[in-house]
Tab-separated table of C-alpha atoms in Angstrom:
chain	number	residue	atom	x	y	z
Z	250	MET	CA	-6.221	-12.672	15.718
Z	251	ARG	CA	-5.517	-15.688	13.487
Z	252	GLU	CA	-8.411	-14.698	11.189
Z	253	ALA	CA	-7.148	-11.118	11.069
Z	254	LEU	CA	-3.657	-12.271	10.091
Z	255	ILE	CA	-5.073	-14.527	7.351
Z	256	LYS	CA	-7.086	-11.631	5.913
Z	257	LEU	CA	-4.014	-9.418	6.147
Z	258	HIS	CA	-1.834	-11.822	4.185
Z	259	ILE	CA	-4.475	-12.426	1.497
Z	260	SER	CA	-4.614	-8.654	0.997
Z	261	VAL	CA	-0.815	-8.541	0.820
Z	262	PHE	CA	-0.803	-11.305	-1.819
Z	263	LEU	CA	-3.289	-9.320	-3.921
Z	264	ALA	CA	-1.234	-6.168	-3.407
Z	265	GLY	CA	1.769	-8.005	-4.829
Z	266	PHE	CA	0.171	-7.772	-8.285
Z	267	THR	CA	-0.090	-3.966	-8.238
Z	268	GLY	CA	3.508	-3.341	-9.277
Z	269	VAL	CA	3.319	-5.667	-12.282
Z	270	LEU	CA	-0.006	-4.134	-13.331
Z	271	GLY	CA	1.561	-0.673	-13.036
Z	272	ALA	CA	4.243	-1.729	-15.496
Z	273	LEU	CA	1.711	-3.280	-17.884
Z	274	ILE	CA	-0.529	-0.186	-17.925
Z	275	GLN	CA	0.863	2.348	-20.407
Z	276	LEU	CA	-0.602	5.447	-18.720
Z	277	ASN	CA	1.752	7.661	-16.725
Z	278	GLU	CA	1.618	7.391	-12.934
Z	279	GLY	CA	-0.754	10.339	-12.401
Z	280	LEU	CA	-3.424	9.162	-14.839
Z	281	LEU	CA	-2.987	5.544	-13.758
Z	282	VAL	CA	-3.764	6.405	-10.130
Z	283	TRP	CA	-6.674	8.703	-11.120
Z	284	TYR	CA	-8.351	5.891	-13.092
Z	285	ARG	CA	-7.584	3.347	-10.358
Z	286	ILE	CA	-9.273	5.465	-7.706
Z	287	MET	CA	-12.187	6.414	-9.963
Z	288	ILE	CA	-12.942	2.741	-10.731
Z	289	THR	CA	-12.661	1.870	-7.047
Z	290	VAL	CA	-14.920	4.667	-5.788
Z	291	VAL	CA	-17.628	4.027	-8.407
Z	292	SER	CA	-17.525	0.260	-7.738
Z	293	LEU	CA	-17.730	0.702	-3.972
Z	294	LEU	CA	-20.603	3.179	-4.181
Z	295	PHE	CA	-22.496	0.760	-6.407
Z	296	LEU	CA	-21.935	-2.160	-3.998
Z	297	LEU	CA	-22.887	-0.124	-0.943
Z	298	GLN	CA	-26.071	1.151	-2.574
Z	299	ILE	CA	-27.092	-2.346	-3.699
Z	300	LYS	CA	-26.522	-3.773	-0.210
Z	301	LYS	CA	-27.902	-0.620	1.451
Z	302	GLN	CA	-24.781	-0.362	3.587
Z	303	PHE	CA	-23.808	3.231	2.846
Z	304	GLN	CA	-23.310	5.064	6.108
Z	305	ARG	CA	-23.478	8.794	6.669
Z	306	ILE	CA	-20.920	10.014	9.168
Z	307	PRO	CA	-20.342	13.310	11.017
Z	308	ALA	CA	-18.864	16.142	8.963
Z	309	SER	CA	-15.800	16.354	11.215
Z	310	MET	CA	-14.946	12.726	10.455
Z	311	VAL	CA	-15.656	13.211	6.730
Z	312	TRP	CA	-12.944	15.874	6.532
Z	313	LYS	CA	-10.493	13.658	8.411
Z	314	LEU	CA	-11.100	10.739	6.055
Z	315	LEU	CA	-10.884	12.944	2.959
Z	316	GLY	CA	-7.543	14.261	4.210
Z	317	ILE	CA	-6.202	10.789	4.966
Z	318	GLY	CA	-7.296	9.700	1.498
Z	319	THR	CA	-5.062	12.300	-0.133
Z	320	LEU	CA	-2.092	10.515	1.431
Z	321	ILE	CA	-2.934	7.165	-0.178
Z	322	ALA	CA	-3.419	8.872	-3.549
Z	323	LEU	CA	-0.010	10.559	-3.326
Z	324	HIS	CA	1.537	7.301	-2.094
Z	325	TRP	CA	0.286	5.521	-5.210
Z	326	VAL	CA	1.538	8.292	-7.518
Z	327	PHE	CA	5.058	8.066	-6.071
Z	328	PHE	CA	4.909	4.254	-6.006
Z	329	TYR	CA	4.046	3.990	-9.698
Z	330	GLY	CA	6.451	6.817	-10.443
Z	331	SER	CA	9.189	4.694	-8.881
Z	332	ILE	CA	8.221	1.759	-11.104
Z	333	LYS	CA	8.098	3.917	-14.248
Z	334	MET	CA	11.470	5.570	-13.459
Z	335	ALA	CA	13.224	2.347	-12.441
Z	336	ASN	CA	11.443	-1.024	-12.527
Z	337	VAL	CA	8.889	-3.123	-10.662
Z	338	SER	CA	11.427	-4.690	-8.316
Z	339	ILE	CA	12.815	-1.358	-7.135
Z	340	GLY	CA	9.412	0.195	-6.564
Z	341	LEU	CA	8.293	-2.805	-4.508
Z	342	VAL	CA	11.417	-3.287	-2.425
Z	343	CYS	CA	11.709	0.402	-1.519
Z	344	PHE	CA	8.143	0.070	-0.281
Z	345	ALA	CA	9.471	-2.426	2.279
Z	346	SER	CA	10.931	0.495	4.272
Z	347	THR	CA	7.342	1.348	5.270
Z	348	GLY	CA	7.804	-0.796	8.387
Z	349	LEU	CA	10.679	1.371	9.618
Z	350	PHE	CA	8.831	4.638	9.048
Z	351	THR	CA	5.721	3.245	10.757
Z	352	ALA	CA	7.751	2.256	13.811
Z	353	LEU	CA	9.005	5.857	14.038
Z	354	LEU	CA	5.664	7.584	13.314
Z	355	GLU	CA	3.151	5.441	15.227
Z	356	PRO	CA	4.370	6.433	18.730
Z	357	VAL	CA	4.085	10.110	17.718
Z	358	PHE	CA	0.543	10.037	16.297
Z	359	ASN	CA	-1.152	7.209	18.218
Z	360	ASN	CA	0.327	7.706	21.709
Z	361	LYS	CA	1.890	4.285	21.466
Z	362	LYS	CA	4.946	3.440	23.527
Z	363	PHE	CA	8.148	3.580	21.495
Z	364	SER	CA	9.302	0.051	20.654
Z	365	ALA	CA	12.966	-0.667	20.054
Z	366	TRP	CA	11.865	-4.087	18.713
Z	367	ASP	CA	9.694	-2.468	16.024
Z	368	VAL	CA	12.472	-0.102	14.991
Z	369	GLY	CA	14.938	-3.000	14.937
Z	370	LEU	CA	12.730	-5.064	12.627
Z	371	GLY	CA	12.201	-1.998	10.446
Z	372	PHE	CA	15.953	-1.563	10.129
Z	373	ILE	CA	16.308	-5.231	9.140
Z	374	SER	CA	13.930	-4.535	6.247
Z	375	LEU	CA	15.842	-1.381	5.335
Z	376	LEU	CA	19.105	-3.343	5.378
Z	377	GLY	CA	17.466	-5.763	2.976
Z	378	ILE	CA	16.758	-2.876	0.600
Z	379	LEU	CA	20.366	-1.667	0.817
Z	380	LEU	CA	21.708	-5.142	0.127
Z	381	ILE	CA	19.409	-5.724	-2.829
Z	382	PHE	CA	20.109	-2.556	-4.741
Z	383	GLN	CA	23.065	-0.887	-3.029
Z	384	PHE	CA	21.595	2.400	-4.292
Z	385	ASP	CA	22.734	1.848	-7.865
Z	386	GLN	CA	23.052	5.244	-9.594
Z	387	ARG	CA	20.920	4.013	-12.487
Z	388	TYR	CA	17.957	3.752	-10.143
Z	389	ARG	CA	18.514	6.870	-7.987
Z	390	GLU	CA	15.336	8.717	-8.968
Z	391	GLY	CA	13.241	5.568	-8.751
Z	392	ILE	CA	14.601	4.777	-5.289
Z	393	ILE	CA	13.919	8.318	-4.022
Z	394	ALA	CA	10.333	8.119	-5.309
Z	395	GLY	CA	9.976	4.693	-3.696
Z	396	ILE	CA	11.170	5.959	-0.307
Z	397	VAL	CA	8.755	8.929	-0.470
Z	398	SER	CA	6.013	6.453	-1.314
Z	399	ALA	CA	6.905	4.380	1.763
Z	400	ILE	CA	6.809	7.425	4.075
Z	401	LEU	CA	3.359	8.394	2.767
Z	402	ALA	CA	2.127	4.790	3.169
Z	403	ALA	CA	3.342	4.710	6.771
Z	404	LEU	CA	1.676	8.023	7.594
Z	405	PHE	CA	-1.564	6.882	5.936
Z	406	THR	CA	-1.721	3.653	7.948
Z	407	VAL	CA	-0.837	5.310	11.254
Z	408	LEU	CA	-3.562	7.925	10.838
Z	409	ASN	CA	-5.998	5.292	9.550
Z	410	LYS	CA	-5.492	3.239	12.711
Z	411	ARG	CA	-7.159	6.028	14.709
Z	412	GLN	CA	-10.331	5.886	12.578
Z	413	VAL	CA	-10.650	2.239	11.577
Z	414	ASN	CA	-12.938	1.155	14.434
Z	415	LYS	CA	-15.308	4.092	13.952
Z	416	VAL	CA	-16.544	3.405	10.413
Z	417	GLU	CA	-17.367	0.273	8.387
Z	418	PRO	CA	-14.304	-0.543	6.197
Z	419	ARG	CA	-15.946	-0.153	2.770
Z	420	VAL	CA	-17.615	3.122	3.762
Z	421	MET	CA	-14.281	4.323	5.071
Z	422	MET	CA	-12.645	3.479	1.747
Z	423	VAL	CA	-15.261	5.450	-0.200
Z	424	TYR	CA	-14.712	8.609	1.811
Z	425	GLU	CA	-10.920	8.300	1.831
Z	426	LEU	CA	-10.507	7.503	-1.846
Z	427	SER	CA	-12.984	10.256	-2.734
Z	428	GLY	CA	-10.554	12.647	-1.052
Z	429	GLY	CA	-7.715	11.229	-3.118
Z	430	LEU	CA	-9.768	11.447	-6.308
Z	431	LEU	CA	-10.674	15.075	-5.581
Z	432	LEU	CA	-7.044	16.015	-4.958
Z	433	LEU	CA	-5.786	14.367	-8.155
Z	434	THR	CA	-8.623	15.881	-10.202
Z	435	LEU	CA	-7.693	19.368	-8.990
Z	436	LEU	CA	-3.988	18.794	-9.618
Z	437	MET	CA	-4.360	17.013	-12.967
Z	438	PRO	CA	-4.359	20.137	-15.223
Z	439	VAL	CA	-1.082	21.288	-13.667
Z	440	TYR	CA	0.334	17.772	-13.762
Z	441	LEU	CA	-0.489	17.297	-17.450
Z	442	HIS	CA	0.969	20.708	-18.247
Z	443	TYR	CA	4.384	19.587	-16.988
Z	444	TYR	CA	3.990	15.951	-18.067
Z	445	PRO	CA	1.962	16.109	-21.310
Z	446	VAL	CA	0.588	12.963	-22.929
Z	447	GLU	CA	-0.829	12.176	-26.348
Z	448	SER	CA	-4.086	10.860	-24.907
Z	449	VAL	CA	-5.612	10.804	-21.424
Z	450	LEU	CA	-7.838	7.840	-22.321
Z	451	PRO	CA	-6.676	4.284	-21.588
Z	452	SER	CA	-6.353	1.746	-24.389
Z	453	LEU	CA	-8.515	-1.391	-24.369
Z	454	SER	CA	-5.772	-3.453	-22.748
Z	455	ASP	CA	-5.181	-0.693	-20.198
Z	456	TRP	CA	-8.890	-0.795	-19.286
Z	457	CYS	CA	-8.630	-4.550	-18.638
Z	458	TRP	CA	-5.601	-4.142	-16.366
Z	459	LEU	CA	-7.175	-1.131	-14.628
Z	460	LEU	CA	-10.336	-3.099	-13.800
Z	461	ILE	CA	-8.258	-5.903	-12.285
Z	462	LEU	CA	-6.237	-3.312	-10.380
Z	463	GLY	CA	-9.364	-1.543	-9.140
Z	464	TRP	CA	-11.542	-4.526	-8.259
Z	465	LEU	CA	-9.141	-7.170	-6.959
Z	466	CYS	CA	-6.049	-5.255	-5.888
Z	467	THR	CA	-7.885	-2.255	-4.425
Z	468	VAL	CA	-11.509	-2.949	-3.434
Z	469	LEU	CA	-10.991	-6.511	-2.187
Z	470	ALA	CA	-7.435	-6.019	-0.892
Z	471	MET	CA	-8.189	-2.798	1.025
Z	472	ASP	CA	-11.407	-4.234	2.461
Z	473	LEU	CA	-9.510	-7.206	3.892
Z	474	MET	CA	-6.688	-4.940	5.061
Z	475	LEU	CA	-9.013	-2.580	6.937
Z	476	GLN	CA	-10.760	-5.539	8.578
Z	477	ALA	CA	-7.377	-6.845	9.725
Z	478	LEU	CA	-6.347	-3.414	10.999
Z	479	GLN	CA	-9.199	-3.582	13.504
Z	480	LYS	CA	-7.234	-6.318	15.305
Z	481	VAL	CA	-3.550	-5.800	14.475
Z	482	SER	CA	-1.298	-2.782	14.905
Z	483	ALA	CA	-0.390	-0.407	12.089
Z	484	PHE	CA	3.214	-1.596	12.397
Z	485	THR	CA	2.233	-5.268	12.024
Z	486	GLN	CA	0.216	-4.433	8.919
Z	487	ASN	CA	2.956	-2.446	7.251
Z	488	LEU	CA	5.638	-4.947	8.186
Z	489	SER	CA	3.497	-7.698	6.670
Z	490	LEU	CA	3.223	-5.591	3.533
Z	491	ASN	CA	6.956	-6.156	3.160
Z	492	LEU	CA	5.977	-9.507	1.640
Z	493	GLU	CA	4.368	-7.562	-1.207
Z	494	PRO	CA	7.789	-7.076	-2.858
Z	495	VAL	CA	8.473	-10.815	-2.634
Z	496	TYR	CA	5.284	-11.669	-4.520
Z	497	GLY	CA	5.633	-8.782	-6.958
Z	498	ILE	CA	9.301	-9.371	-7.688
Z	499	ALA	CA	8.647	-13.052	-8.370
Z	500	LEU	CA	6.040	-12.017	-10.953
Z	501	ALA	CA	8.406	-9.406	-12.416
Z	502	PHE	CA	11.063	-12.101	-12.812
Z	503	VAL	CA	8.680	-14.297	-14.773
Z	504	LEU	CA	7.083	-11.573	-16.912
Z	505	PHE	CA	9.897	-9.054	-17.422
Z	506	GLY	CA	13.107	-10.947	-16.650
Z	507	GLU	CA	14.138	-8.328	-14.077
Z	508	GLN	CA	16.460	-10.784	-12.301
Z	509	LYS	CA	19.035	-9.871	-14.943
Z	510	GLN	CA	19.177	-6.342	-13.470
Z	511	LEU	CA	19.775	-7.452	-9.867
Z	512	GLY	CA	23.041	-8.149	-8.047
Z	513	ASN	CA	24.088	-11.228	-6.075
Z	514	SER	CA	22.970	-9.635	-2.808
Z	515	PHE	CA	19.322	-9.725	-3.919
Z	516	TYR	CA	18.485	-13.050	-2.280
Z	517	ILE	CA	20.117	-12.086	1.024
Z	518	GLY	CA	18.106	-8.861	1.038
Z	519	VAL	CA	14.811	-10.660	0.378
Z	520	LEU	CA	15.703	-13.170	3.121
Z	521	LEU	CA	16.165	-10.306	5.614
Z	522	ILE	CA	12.857	-8.726	4.623
Z	523	THR	CA	11.034	-12.049	4.965
Z	524	ALA	CA	12.742	-12.760	8.313
Z	525	SER	CA	11.532	-9.434	9.741
Z	526	VAL	CA	7.946	-10.335	8.814
Z	527	VAL	CA	8.163	-13.857	10.242
Z	528	LEU	CA	9.641	-12.587	13.515
Z	529	GLN	CA	6.861	-10.034	13.891
Z	530	MET	CA	4.167	-12.633	13.156
Z	531	ILE	CA	5.619	-14.974	15.805
Z	532	ARG	CA	5.755	-12.100	18.269
Z	533	VAL	CA	2.142	-11.062	17.586
Z	534	MET	CA	0.821	-14.608	17.997
Z	535	ARG	CA	2.707	-15.101	21.269
Z	536	GLN	CA	1.393	-11.804	22.637
Z	537	HIS	CA	-2.135	-12.820	21.675
Z	538	GLN	CA	-1.765	-16.200	23.409
Z	539	GLN	CA	-0.485	-14.475	26.557
Z	540	VAL	CA	-3.506	-12.150	26.552
Z	541	LYS	CA	-5.864	-15.127	26.197
Z	542	LYS	CA	-4.160	-16.956	29.098
Z	543	SER	CA	-4.273	-13.888	31.341
Z	544	SER	CA	-7.998	-13.460	30.660
Z	545	LEU	CA	-8.818	-17.025	31.720
């Protein structure tokens, strides 16, 4: 369990860079996510072929993974849409409500007993969001997109939990992200019709940021996250992901000076979010120690 939690928090640290990279990349959110997934899928297929680790799975599971992958693609579109419409800090902190939505959805989809503790910790995170931004009218659209992104992330993780022990993590990523890539490719003509751009090709600097986003913040981060999910609950994973805003916001402060846009309640809100994560980590470790003692 300790190793799983370490892998989980390394993946969260890497994920903290995604918001800043989304702001640095000049592509709109739809094209940004399409290139991110394309780079990830091609890179993973290359690695799996080199190591001869590609695994064929039953057709019924392929369709499930492709469907789950569409959720992560849509989550990323709304996440980067939130950043483009508001700023990095808002997109990341709204994502912290994922813990609350996971606590509500996991008992429904995974036959898990409803936990008042999980819901309580989720509400602590949500209170942190309310304190930080107080739903400032300037950020209304960005906040709505961020909340939609959090709901999709929660649903993705809950459904992923049911499949994660059946397929090797990297193979699972290939199938899932291929589903997301297929969905975005089919929707892209319609998307570009309503949101036209001068060029669909990234600039040289965009390519550099996209490769970092694809290789470090997606391939490596998701691989570690899926390995951790084999040991921890979907709620623990998503609650831990609440630290992603802390890392990302710190970077946004340094690079973009976003602290000038935030109210005095920001630090109290971040403290609440961090407290919810720490409490859950303590709880998970104690439960694990009790299981070990009972098995002796």
